[in-house]
């Protein structure tokens, strides 16, 4: 990865831990961080755990990338950092954000969990920021590990020490579970016991999400925010979908991760091919320029619940959904809302993330099921400069706020799963 990015890279057990380390190093406690509202809630809690105030950015409706021109001037002036998302591998406008951060004298941090093979302006995603974090759970399928890439190699020692202070010792039981997990999952799928397994998890109280978003628990969250920065106080939120996010890797994890990482290029080629096929479908947003090897391709469908139900009948589970947007989910007690929320609401409601490696099968199912494309996106005209810090001009115009459809559920009655969302 050092060769791919041209940067010093530091291994971390998870993308979320790498992001926490970066935020603590580059941002002063109490600082305000511009981020995407269509993002994993785990990442939202990582920002809070670092003692920072999330500020939700306006987005483009077609791919949920940050709409730089729609950010009011007054909002820029109060930021301590900008955090990109590169959702599903679609790049945020890193060159424009880099230039803006340079003028403001603040760091640009890149969350590249979904974008290990994506490029923008001829450069790899992750090579623009002061730091960038990657997940090895996504394209490689390792389901563990990540790394922190840094622009200044002189900082490696400092960040390595910060990582080591947060690590928990390797546990033999965790290593055995990790080693056996692929075989257990394959057996469950082969015997078509996925529904029974999910029901058992719910019965035992081991399924942590009842809906797309995890439970906010605002009372407990307010107490945790009061003592931030403090990772331990946010552990119950940050560990969701990945309880080993701080665990020192054992030999089993490292060997499997290395083996899968060595197969990355063929995997990226297959993802790019599937992305091209899906991008040519009737459900895809218009696209120009080269195709990225996306981790998931966000098709825009009119009725996502119907689409998910149709896919579930063929044992295809839809994960990596981020609905509702974070400002609707968390409220102004914990985040500054987007000054132009309409596009984020639209994308969060209509996006159907599709694994590009299953492109042909998914398109066939959607076609046979009569799934229609989403209606046109709301007017993306930029809001006027707000008074008092935020504007609800777009909210009133589109009528989208707080009208999201119920959380989609599969035909088996359980919620769409995130998987290891933040990595």
C-alpha positions as a Markdown table, in Angstrom:
| # | Residue | x | y | z |
|---|---|---|---|---|
| 1 | Unk | 0.0 | 0.0 | 0.0 |
| 2 | Unk | 3.0 | 2.3 | 0.5 |
| 3 | Unk | 3.9 | 1.7 | -3.1 |
| 4 | Unk | 0.3 | 2.2 | -4.3 |
| 5 | Unk | -0.2 | 5.5 | -2.5 |
| 6 | Unk | 3.4 | 6.9 | -2.3 |
| 7 | Unk | 2.9 | 7.4 | 1.4 |
| 8 | Unk | 3.9 | 5.9 | 4.7 |
| 9 | Unk | 1.3 | 3.4 | 5.9 |
| 10 | Unk | 0.7 | 2.2 | 9.4 |
| 11 | Unk | -1.3 | -1.0 | 10.0 |
| 12 | Unk | -4.3 | -0.7 | 12.3 |
| 13 | Unk | -6.8 | -3.4 | 13.3 |
| 14 | Unk | -9.7 | -1.4 | 11.8 |
| 15 | Unk | -10.4 | 1.6 | 9.8 |
| 16 | Unk | -12.5 | 3.1 | 12.6 |
| 17 | Unk | -9.5 | 2.9 | 15.0 |
| 18 | Unk | -7.2 | 4.5 | 12.4 |
| 19 | Unk | -9.7 | 7.3 | 12.0 |
| 20 | Unk | -9.9 | 7.9 | 15.7 |
| 21 | Unk | -6.1 | 8.2 | 15.9 |
| 22 | Unk | -6.0 | 10.6 | 13.0 |
| 23 | Unk | -8.8 | 12.8 | 14.4 |
| 24 | Unk | -7.1 | 13.0 | 17.8 |
| 25 | Unk | -3.8 | 13.9 | 16.3 |
| 26 | Unk | -4.9 | 16.6 | 13.8 |
| 27 | Unk | -8.0 | 18.1 | 15.5 |
| 28 | Unk | -8.2 | 20.0 | 18.7 |
| 29 | Unk | -11.0 | 18.9 | 21.2 |
| 30 | Unk | -14.1 | 20.8 | 20.6 |
| 31 | Unk | -13.3 | 21.3 | 16.9 |
| 32 | Unk | -15.9 | 21.1 | 14.1 |
| 33 | Unk | -15.5 | 18.5 | 11.4 |
| 34 | Unk | -17.3 | 18.8 | 8.0 |
| 35 | Unk | -18.5 | 15.3 | 7.0 |
| 36 | Unk | -21.1 | 13.5 | 4.9 |
| 37 | Unk | -24.6 | 12.9 | 6.5 |
| 38 | Unk | -24.9 | 9.7 | 4.3 |
| 39 | Unk | -22.3 | 7.8 | 6.2 |
| 40 | Unk | -21.9 | 4.9 | 8.6 |
| 41 | Unk | -23.2 | 5.8 | 12.1 |
| 42 | Unk | -20.0 | 4.1 | 13.5 |
| 43 | Unk | -17.9 | 6.8 | 11.9 |
| 44 | Unk | -20.3 | 9.5 | 13.4 |
| 45 | Unk | -19.6 | 8.0 | 16.9 |
| 46 | Unk | -15.8 | 8.0 | 16.2 |
| 47 | Unk | -15.9 | 11.7 | 15.5 |
| 48 | Unk | -17.9 | 12.3 | 18.7 |
| 49 | Unk | -15.5 | 10.1 | 20.7 |
| 50 | Unk | -12.6 | 12.2 | 19.5 |
| 51 | Unk | -14.2 | 15.2 | 21.2 |
| 52 | Unk | -15.3 | 16.8 | 18.0 |
| 53 | Unk | -18.6 | 18.3 | 16.7 |
| 54 | Unk | -19.8 | 16.7 | 13.4 |
| 55 | Unk | -21.0 | 19.3 | 10.8 |
| 56 | Unk | -23.1 | 17.7 | 8.1 |
| 57 | Unk | -22.2 | 18.7 | 4.5 |
| 58 | Unk | -24.5 | 19.2 | 1.5 |
| 59 | Unk | -24.2 | 16.4 | -1.0 |
| 60 | Unk | -24.7 | 15.7 | -4.7 |
| 61 | Unk | -27.9 | 13.6 | -5.2 |
| 62 | Unk | -26.4 | 11.2 | -7.8 |
| 63 | Unk | -23.5 | 9.8 | -5.8 |
| 64 | Unk | -23.6 | 11.4 | -2.3 |
| 65 | Unk | -20.3 | 13.1 | -2.7 |
| 66 | Unk | -19.7 | 16.4 | -0.9 |
| 67 | Unk | -21.1 | 19.4 | -2.9 |
| 68 | Unk | -18.3 | 21.9 | -2.3 |
| 69 | Unk | -20.1 | 24.8 | -3.9 |
| 70 | Unk | -23.2 | 24.3 | -1.7 |
| 71 | Unk | -21.2 | 24.8 | 1.5 |
| 72 | Unk | -21.9 | 28.4 | 2.8 |
| 73 | Unk | -18.9 | 30.6 | 3.4 |
| 74 | Unk | -19.9 | 31.1 | 7.0 |
| 75 | Unk | -19.7 | 27.3 | 7.6 |
| 76 | Unk | -16.2 | 27.0 | 6.1 |
| 77 | Unk | -14.8 | 29.6 | 8.4 |
| 78 | Unk | -15.6 | 27.7 | 11.6 |
| 79 | Unk | -14.2 | 24.3 | 10.7 |
| 80 | Unk | -11.3 | 22.5 | 12.2 |
| 81 | Unk | -11.1 | 19.7 | 9.6 |
| 82 | Unk | -12.8 | 18.1 | 6.6 |
| 83 | Unk | -13.5 | 14.4 | 6.5 |
| 84 | Unk | -14.3 | 12.8 | 3.2 |
| 85 | Unk | -16.3 | 9.5 | 2.8 |
| 86 | Unk | -15.9 | 8.3 | -0.8 |
| 87 | Unk | -19.1 | 6.4 | -0.4 |
| 88 | Unk | -19.1 | 3.0 | -2.0 |
| 89 | Unk | -15.8 | 4.0 | -3.7 |
| 90 | Unk | -17.2 | 7.1 | -5.5 |
| 91 | Unk | -14.6 | 9.8 | -4.9 |
| 92 | Unk | -15.3 | 13.0 | -3.1 |
| 93 | Unk | -13.9 | 16.1 | -4.9 |
| 94 | Unk | -10.5 | 15.8 | -3.1 |
| 95 | Unk | -8.6 | 18.3 | -5.2 |
| 96 | Unk | -11.2 | 21.0 | -4.5 |
| 97 | Unk | -11.4 | 20.1 | -0.8 |
| 98 | Unk | -7.6 | 20.0 | -0.5 |
| 99 | Unk | -7.4 | 23.5 | -2.0 |
| 100 | Unk | -10.1 | 24.8 | 0.3 |
| 101 | Unk | -8.4 | 23.3 | 3.4 |
| 102 | Unk | -5.1 | 24.7 | 2.4 |
| 103 | Unk | -6.6 | 28.2 | 2.2 |
| 104 | Unk | -8.2 | 27.7 | 5.6 |
| 105 | Unk | -5.1 | 26.1 | 7.2 |
| 106 | Unk | -7.0 | 23.0 | 8.3 |
| 107 | Unk | -6.4 | 19.3 | 7.7 |
| 108 | Unk | -8.1 | 17.2 | 5.1 |
| 109 | Unk | -8.7 | 13.6 | 6.3 |
| 110 | Unk | -9.9 | 10.9 | 3.9 |
| 111 | Unk | -12.0 | 8.0 | 4.9 |
| 112 | Unk | -11.2 | 5.6 | 2.1 |
| 113 | Unk | -12.7 | 2.4 | 3.6 |
| 114 | Unk | -14.7 | 1.8 | 0.4 |
| 115 | Unk | -12.2 | 3.3 | -2.0 |
| 116 | Unk | -9.0 | 1.2 | -1.9 |
| 117 | Unk | -8.8 | 1.2 | -5.7 |
| 118 | Unk | -10.5 | 4.5 | -6.7 |
| 119 | Unk | -8.8 | 7.5 | -8.3 |
| 120 | Unk | -9.6 | 11.1 | -8.7 |
| 121 | Unk | -7.7 | 13.5 | -11.0 |
| 122 | Unk | -5.3 | 10.8 | -11.8 |
| 123 | Unk | -4.3 | 10.1 | -8.2 |
| 124 | Unk | -5.4 | 7.4 | -5.8 |
| 125 | Unk | -8.0 | 8.3 | -3.3 |
| 126 | Unk | -6.1 | 8.6 | 0.0 |
| 127 | Unk | -3.2 | 10.6 | -1.5 |
| 128 | Unk | -4.7 | 14.0 | -1.0 |
| 129 | Unk | -5.3 | 14.3 | 2.7 |
| 130 | Unk | -3.0 | 15.0 | 5.6 |
| 131 | Unk | -4.0 | 11.4 | 6.5 |
| 132 | Unk | -6.3 | 8.8 | 5.1 |
| 133 | Unk | -7.7 | 5.6 | 6.5 |
| 134 | Unk | -8.5 | 2.4 | 4.6 |
| 135 | Unk | -10.3 | -0.8 | 5.5 |
| 136 | Unk | -9.1 | -4.3 | 4.6 |
| 137 | Unk | -12.6 | -5.6 | 5.3 |
| 138 | Unk | -14.1 | -4.4 | 2.0 |
| 139 | Unk | -12.5 | -5.2 | -1.4 |
| 140 | Unk | -10.1 | -7.8 | 0.0 |
| 141 | Unk | -12.8 | -9.5 | 2.1 |
| 142 | Unk | -10.4 | -10.0 | 5.0 |
| 143 | Unk | -13.1 | -8.8 | 7.5 |
| 144 | Unk | -10.3 | -7.4 | 9.7 |
| 145 | Unk | -7.6 | -4.8 | 9.6 |
| 146 | Unk | -6.9 | -1.5 | 7.9 |
| 147 | Unk | -4.2 | 1.1 | 7.7 |
| 148 | Unk | -3.5 | 4.7 | 8.2 |
| 149 | Unk | -1.6 | 6.5 | 5.4 |
| 150 | Unk | 0.1 | 9.8 | 6.2 |
| 151 | Unk | 1.5 | 12.6 | 4.1 |
| 152 | Unk | 4.4 | 13.4 | 6.5 |
| 153 | Unk | 6.5 | 10.2 | 7.2 |
| 154 | Unk | 8.1 | 11.9 | 10.2 |
| 155 | Unk | 4.8 | 11.4 | 12.0 |
| 156 | Unk | 4.8 | 7.7 | 11.8 |
| 157 | Unk | 6.5 | 7.1 | 15.2 |
| 158 | Unk | 4.1 | 9.4 | 17.0 |
| 159 | Unk | 1.0 | 7.8 | 15.4 |
| 160 | Unk | 2.4 | 4.3 | 16.0 |
| 161 | Unk | 2.8 | 5.0 | 19.7 |
| 162 | Unk | -0.8 | 6.5 | 19.8 |
| 163 | Unk | -2.0 | 3.3 | 18.1 |
| 164 | Unk | -0.2 | 1.0 | 20.5 |
| 165 | Unk | -1.7 | 2.8 | 23.6 |
| 166 | Unk | -5.2 | 2.0 | 22.3 |
| 167 | Unk | -4.6 | -1.6 | 21.3 |
| 168 | Unk | -6.0 | -4.5 | 23.3 |
| 169 | Unk | -3.9 | -7.8 | 23.6 |
| 170 | Unk | -4.5 | -10.6 | 21.2 |
| 171 | Unk | -7.0 | -13.2 | 22.5 |
| 172 | Unk | -6.7 | -16.9 | 21.5 |
| 173 | Unk | -10.5 | -17.3 | 21.4 |
| 174 | Unk | -10.8 | -14.3 | 19.1 |
| 175 | Unk | -8.2 | -15.7 | 16.7 |
| 176 | Unk | -9.8 | -19.1 | 16.7 |
| 177 | Unk | -13.2 | -17.5 | 16.0 |
| 178 | Unk | -11.7 | -15.5 | 13.2 |
| 179 | Unk | -10.0 | -18.5 | 11.6 |
| 180 | Unk | -13.2 | -20.6 | 11.7 |
| 181 | Unk | -15.6 | -17.9 | 10.7 |
| 182 | Unk | -15.3 | -18.3 | 6.8 |
| 183 | Unk | -16.1 | -22.0 | 7.1 |
| 184 | Unk | -19.0 | -21.5 | 9.4 |
| 185 | Unk | -20.5 | -18.8 | 7.1 |
| 186 | Unk | -20.0 | -21.0 | 4.1 |
| 187 | Unk | -21.8 | -23.9 | 5.9 |
| 188 | Unk | -24.7 | -21.7 | 6.8 |
| 189 | Unk | -25.1 | -20.5 | 3.3 |
| 190 | Unk | -24.7 | -23.9 | 1.8 |
| 191 | Unk | -27.4 | -25.4 | 4.0 |
| 192 | Unk | -29.6 | -22.3 | 3.4 |
| 193 | Unk | -29.8 | -21.6 | 7.2 |
| 194 | Unk | -29.2 | -17.9 | 7.0 |
| 195 | Unk | -32.7 | -17.0 | 8.2 |
| 196 | Unk | -32.5 | -19.5 | 11.1 |
| 197 | Unk | -29.1 | -18.2 | 12.1 |
| 198 | Unk | -30.4 | -14.6 | 12.1 |
| 199 | Unk | -33.4 | -15.6 | 14.2 |
| 200 | Unk | -31.1 | -17.3 | 16.7 |
| 201 | Unk | -29.0 | -14.2 | 17.0 |
| 202 | Unk | -32.1 | -12.1 | 17.7 |
| 203 | Unk | -33.3 | -14.6 | 20.3 |
| 204 | Unk | -30.0 | -14.5 | 22.1 |
| 205 | Unk | -29.8 | -10.7 | 21.9 |
| 206 | Unk | -26.6 | -10.9 | 19.8 |
| 207 | Unk | -27.9 | -8.9 | 16.8 |
| 208 | Unk | -27.0 | -5.3 | 17.5 |
| 209 | Unk | -29.1 | -3.6 | 14.9 |
| 210 | Unk | -32.8 | -3.7 | 14.8 |
| 211 | Unk | -32.9 | -1.2 | 12.0 |
| 212 | Unk | -30.5 | 0.3 | 9.5 |
| 213 | Unk | -29.1 | 2.7 | 12.1 |
| 214 | Unk | -28.1 | 1.4 | 15.5 |
| 215 | Unk | -30.0 | 2.7 | 18.6 |
| 216 | Unk | -28.8 | 6.3 | 19.4 |
| 217 | Unk | -29.4 | 6.1 | 23.2 |
| 218 | Unk | -29.3 | 9.9 | 23.5 |
| 219 | Unk | -29.2 | 9.9 | 27.3 |
| 220 | Unk | -26.1 | 7.7 | 27.5 |
| 221 | Unk | -24.6 | 9.5 | 24.5 |
| 222 | Unk | -24.9 | 12.9 | 26.1 |
| 223 | Unk | -23.0 | 11.6 | 29.1 |
| 224 | Unk | -20.3 | 10.2 | 26.9 |
| 225 | Unk | -20.0 | 13.4 | 24.9 |
| 226 | Unk | -19.5 | 15.3 | 28.1 |
| 227 | Unk | -16.2 | 13.4 | 28.9 |
| 228 | Unk | -14.9 | 13.2 | 25.3 |
| 229 | Unk | -12.3 | 12.7 | 24.0 |
| 230 | Unk | -12.5 | 9.2 | 25.5 |
| 231 | Unk | -12.6 | 6.1 | 23.3 |
| 232 | Unk | -13.7 | 3.7 | 26.1 |
| 233 | Unk | -16.9 | 5.7 | 26.9 |
| 234 | Unk | -18.0 | 5.2 | 23.2 |
| 235 | Unk | -17.0 | 1.6 | 22.9 |
| 236 | Unk | -20.6 | 0.3 | 22.9 |
| 237 | Unk | -21.3 | 2.4 | 19.8 |
| 238 | Unk | -18.0 | 2.1 | 18.0 |
| 239 | Unk | -17.7 | -1.7 | 18.3 |
| 240 | Unk | -21.0 | -2.5 | 16.6 |
| 241 | Unk | -20.5 | -5.0 | 13.7 |
| 242 | Unk | -16.8 | -5.4 | 14.7 |
| 243 | Unk | -16.0 | -6.1 | 18.4 |
| 244 | Unk | -12.4 | -6.7 | 17.6 |
| 245 | Unk | -11.8 | -3.2 | 16.2 |
| 246 | Unk | -9.0 | -2.6 | 18.8 |
| 247 | Unk | -7.5 | -6.1 | 19.0 |
| 248 | Unk | -3.9 | -6.6 | 18.3 |
| 249 | Unk | -3.8 | -8.9 | 15.3 |
| 250 | Unk | -2.5 | -12.5 | 15.7 |
| 251 | Unk | -0.8 | -14.6 | 13.2 |
| 252 | Unk | -4.0 | -16.1 | 11.8 |
| 253 | Unk | -5.4 | -12.6 | 10.9 |
| 254 | Unk | -2.2 | -11.3 | 9.5 |
| 255 | Unk | -1.6 | -14.4 | 7.3 |
| 256 | Unk | -5.1 | -14.4 | 5.9 |
| 257 | Unk | -5.1 | -10.6 | 5.3 |
| 258 | Unk | -1.8 | -10.8 | 3.5 |
| 259 | Unk | -3.0 | -13.6 | 1.3 |
| 260 | Unk | -6.2 | -11.8 | 0.4 |
| 261 | Unk | -4.4 | -8.5 | -0.2 |
| 262 | Unk | -2.1 | -10.2 | -2.7 |
| 263 | Unk | -5.3 | -10.9 | -4.7 |
| 264 | Unk | -6.4 | -7.3 | -4.7 |
| 265 | Unk | -5.7 | -6.4 | -8.3 |
| 266 | Unk | -7.8 | -9.1 | -9.9 |
| 267 | Unk | -10.6 | -8.3 | -7.4 |
| 268 | Unk | -10.5 | -4.6 | -8.4 |
| 269 | Unk | -10.6 | -5.6 | -12.1 |
| 270 | Unk | -13.7 | -7.7 | -11.5 |
| 271 | Unk | -15.3 | -4.9 | -9.5 |
| 272 | Unk | -14.6 | -2.3 | -12.2 |
| 273 | Unk | -16.2 | -4.7 | -14.8 |
| 274 | Unk | -19.3 | -5.2 | -12.7 |
| 275 | Unk | -19.5 | -1.4 | -12.0 |
| 276 | Unk | -19.5 | -0.7 | -15.8 |
| 277 | Unk | -22.4 | -3.1 | -16.4 |
| 278 | Unk | -24.4 | -1.7 | -13.5 |
| 279 | Unk | -23.7 | 1.9 | -14.6 |
| 280 | Unk | -25.2 | 1.1 | -18.0 |
| 281 | Unk | -28.5 | -0.1 | -16.4 |
| 282 | Unk | -31.7 | 1.9 | -16.2 |
| 283 | Unk | -31.4 | 2.3 | -12.4 |
| 284 | Unk | -28.0 | 4.0 | -12.5 |
| 285 | Unk | -27.4 | 7.8 | -12.3 |
| 286 | Unk | -25.8 | 9.3 | -15.4 |
| 287 | Unk | -22.1 | 8.8 | -15.4 |
| 288 | Unk | -19.2 | 10.4 | -17.2 |
| 289 | Unk | -15.5 | 9.6 | -17.1 |
| 290 | Unk | -13.7 | 6.4 | -16.2 |
| 291 | Unk | -15.4 | 3.8 | -14.0 |
| 292 | Unk | -14.1 | 3.1 | -10.5 |
| 293 | Unk | -13.8 | -0.4 | -9.1 |
| 294 | Unk | -16.6 | 0.3 | -6.7 |
| 295 | Unk | -17.2 | -1.7 | -3.5 |
| 296 | Unk | -20.9 | -1.3 | -4.0 |
| 297 | Unk | -22.8 | 0.4 | -6.9 |
| 298 | Unk | -25.6 | 2.6 | -5.7 |
| 299 | Unk | -28.5 | 2.0 | -8.0 |
| 300 | Unk | -31.3 | 4.5 | -7.5 |
| 301 | Unk | -34.7 | 2.8 | -7.3 |
| 302 | Unk | -38.2 | 4.1 | -6.7 |
| 303 | Unk | -39.2 | 1.5 | -4.0 |
| 304 | Unk | -36.1 | 0.2 | -2.3 |
| 305 | Unk | -38.1 | -2.0 | 0.1 |
| 306 | Unk | -39.6 | -3.8 | -2.9 |
| 307 | Unk | -36.2 | -4.2 | -4.5 |
| 308 | Unk | -34.7 | -5.6 | -1.3 |
| 309 | Unk | -37.6 | -8.0 | -0.9 |
| 310 | Unk | -37.1 | -9.3 | -4.5 |
| 311 | Unk | -33.4 | -9.8 | -3.9 |
| 312 | Unk | -34.0 | -11.5 | -0.6 |
| 313 | Unk | -36.1 | -14.1 | -2.3 |
| 314 | Unk | -32.9 | -15.1 | -4.1 |
| 315 | Unk | -30.8 | -15.0 | -0.9 |
| 316 | Unk | -29.2 | -11.7 | -1.7 |
| 317 | Unk | -29.0 | -9.5 | 1.4 |
| 318 | Unk | -28.7 | -5.8 | 1.0 |
| 319 | Unk | -26.3 | -4.1 | 3.3 |
| 320 | Unk | -24.3 | -0.9 | 3.7 |
| 321 | Unk | -27.4 | 1.3 | 3.8 |
| 322 | Unk | -27.1 | 4.7 | 5.5 |
| 323 | Unk | -30.7 | 5.9 | 6.0 |
| 324 | Unk | -31.8 | 8.3 | 7.4 |
| 325 | Unk | -29.0 | 10.9 | 7.1 |
| 326 | Unk | -27.0 | 11.5 | 10.2 |
| 327 | Unk | -28.5 | 14.9 | 11.0 |
| 328 | Unk | -32.0 | 13.4 | 10.9 |
| 329 | Unk | -30.8 | 10.3 | 12.9 |
| 330 | Unk | -28.9 | 12.2 | 15.7 |
| 331 | Unk | -30.5 | 15.6 | 15.8 |
| 332 | Unk | -29.0 | 19.0 | 16.6 |
| 333 | Unk | -28.1 | 17.9 | 20.1 |
| 334 | Unk | -25.2 | 16.0 | 18.6 |
| 335 | Unk | -24.5 | 17.5 | 15.1 |
| 336 | Unk | -24.9 | 20.6 | 13.1 |
| 337 | Unk | -27.5 | 19.8 | 10.3 |
| 338 | Unk | -26.7 | 20.2 | 6.6 |
| 339 | Unk | -27.5 | 23.6 | 5.2 |
| 340 | Unk | -29.1 | 21.8 | 2.1 |
| 341 | Unk | -30.4 | 18.4 | 3.2 |
| 342 | Unk | -32.6 | 17.6 | 0.2 |
| 343 | Unk | -30.1 | 15.7 | -1.9 |
| 344 | Unk | -28.9 | 13.6 | 1.1 |
| 345 | Unk | -32.4 | 12.7 | 1.9 |
| 346 | Unk | -33.1 | 11.7 | -1.7 |
| 347 | Unk | -30.0 | 9.5 | -2.0 |
| 348 | Unk | -30.4 | 7.9 | 1.4 |
| 349 | Unk | -33.9 | 6.8 | 0.6 |
| 350 | Unk | -33.4 | 5.6 | -3.0 |
| 351 | Unk | -29.9 | 4.1 | -3.0 |
| 352 | Unk | -29.7 | 0.4 | -3.4 |
| 353 | Unk | -26.1 | -0.7 | -2.9 |
| 354 | Unk | -25.3 | -3.6 | -5.2 |
| 355 | Unk | -22.2 | -5.8 | -5.1 |
| 356 | Unk | -20.6 | -5.4 | -8.6 |
| 357 | Unk | -19.5 | -9.0 | -8.5 |
| 358 | Unk | -23.2 | -9.9 | -8.7 |
| 359 | Unk | -24.2 | -7.4 | -11.3 |
| 360 | Unk | -25.8 | -9.7 | -13.9 |
| 361 | Unk | -27.9 | -11.6 | -11.3 |
| 362 | Unk | -29.1 | -8.5 | -9.5 |
| 363 | Unk | -30.1 | -6.7 | -12.8 |
| 364 | Unk | -32.0 | -9.8 | -13.9 |
| 365 | Unk | -33.9 | -9.9 | -10.6 |
| 366 | Unk | -34.7 | -6.2 | -10.6 |
| 367 | Unk | -35.9 | -6.4 | -14.2 |
| 368 | Unk | -38.1 | -9.5 | -13.6 |
| 369 | Unk | -39.6 | -7.9 | -10.5 |
| 370 | Unk | -40.6 | -4.7 | -12.3 |
| 371 | Unk | -38.4 | -2.4 | -10.1 |
| 372 | Unk | -38.6 | 1.1 | -11.4 |
| 373 | Unk | -35.9 | 3.8 | -11.4 |
| 374 | Unk | -36.1 | 6.5 | -8.7 |
| 375 | Unk | -37.9 | 9.7 | -9.7 |
| 376 | Unk | -35.8 | 12.7 | -10.6 |
| 377 | Unk | -33.7 | 14.1 | -7.8 |
| 378 | Unk | -34.9 | 17.3 | -6.0 |
| 379 | Unk | -33.7 | 20.7 | -7.3 |
| 380 | Unk | -30.0 | 20.9 | -6.4 |
| 381 | Unk | -29.9 | 24.7 | -6.6 |
| 382 | Unk | -27.6 | 26.0 | -3.8 |
| 383 | Unk | -29.2 | 27.7 | -0.8 |
| 384 | Unk | -28.6 | 31.3 | 0.0 |
| 385 | Unk | -26.1 | 32.3 | 2.7 |
| 386 | Unk | -27.8 | 31.3 | 6.0 |
| 387 | Unk | -28.3 | 33.5 | 8.9 |
| 388 | Unk | -27.5 | 31.9 | 12.2 |
| 389 | Unk | -25.3 | 29.2 | 10.7 |
| 390 | Unk | -27.8 | 26.9 | 8.9 |
| 391 | Unk | -30.5 | 27.2 | 6.3 |
| 392 | Unk | -33.6 | 25.1 | 5.7 |
| 393 | Unk | -34.4 | 26.6 | 2.3 |
| 394 | Unk | -33.9 | 23.3 | 0.5 |
| 395 | Unk | -35.8 | 21.4 | 3.2 |
| 396 | Unk | -38.9 | 23.5 | 2.8 |
| 397 | Unk | -38.7 | 23.5 | -1.0 |
| 398 | Unk | -38.4 | 19.7 | -1.3 |
| 399 | Unk | -40.6 | 18.6 | 1.5 |
| 400 | Unk | -38.2 | 15.7 | 2.1 |
| 401 | Unk | -37.1 | 16.2 | 5.7 |
| 402 | Unk | -38.5 | 13.7 | 8.2 |
| 403 | Unk | -40.5 | 11.9 | 5.6 |
| 404 | Unk | -38.3 | 8.9 | 5.1 |
| 405 | Unk | -40.0 | 5.6 | 4.4 |
| 406 | Unk | -39.9 | 3.0 | 7.2 |
| 407 | Unk | -36.6 | 1.1 | 7.5 |
| 408 | Unk | -36.5 | -1.6 | 4.8 |
| 409 | Unk | -36.8 | -5.1 | 5.9 |
| 410 | Unk | -36.1 | -8.3 | 4.0 |
| 411 | Unk | -38.8 | -10.8 | 3.3 |
| 412 | Unk | -37.7 | -12.8 | 6.3 |
| 413 | Unk | -38.7 | -9.8 | 8.5 |
| 414 | Unk | -35.2 | -8.8 | 9.7 |
| 415 | Unk | -33.5 | -5.5 | 8.9 |
| 416 | Unk | -31.0 | -4.8 | 6.2 |
| 417 | Unk | -27.6 | -5.6 | 7.5 |
| 418 | Unk | -24.6 | -3.3 | 7.6 |
| 419 | Unk | -22.0 | -5.9 | 7.8 |
| 420 | Unk | -18.6 | -4.6 | 8.9 |
| 421 | Unk | -19.6 | -1.1 | 7.9 |
| 422 | Unk | -16.9 | 1.1 | 9.0 |
| 423 | Unk | -14.1 | -1.4 | 8.8 |
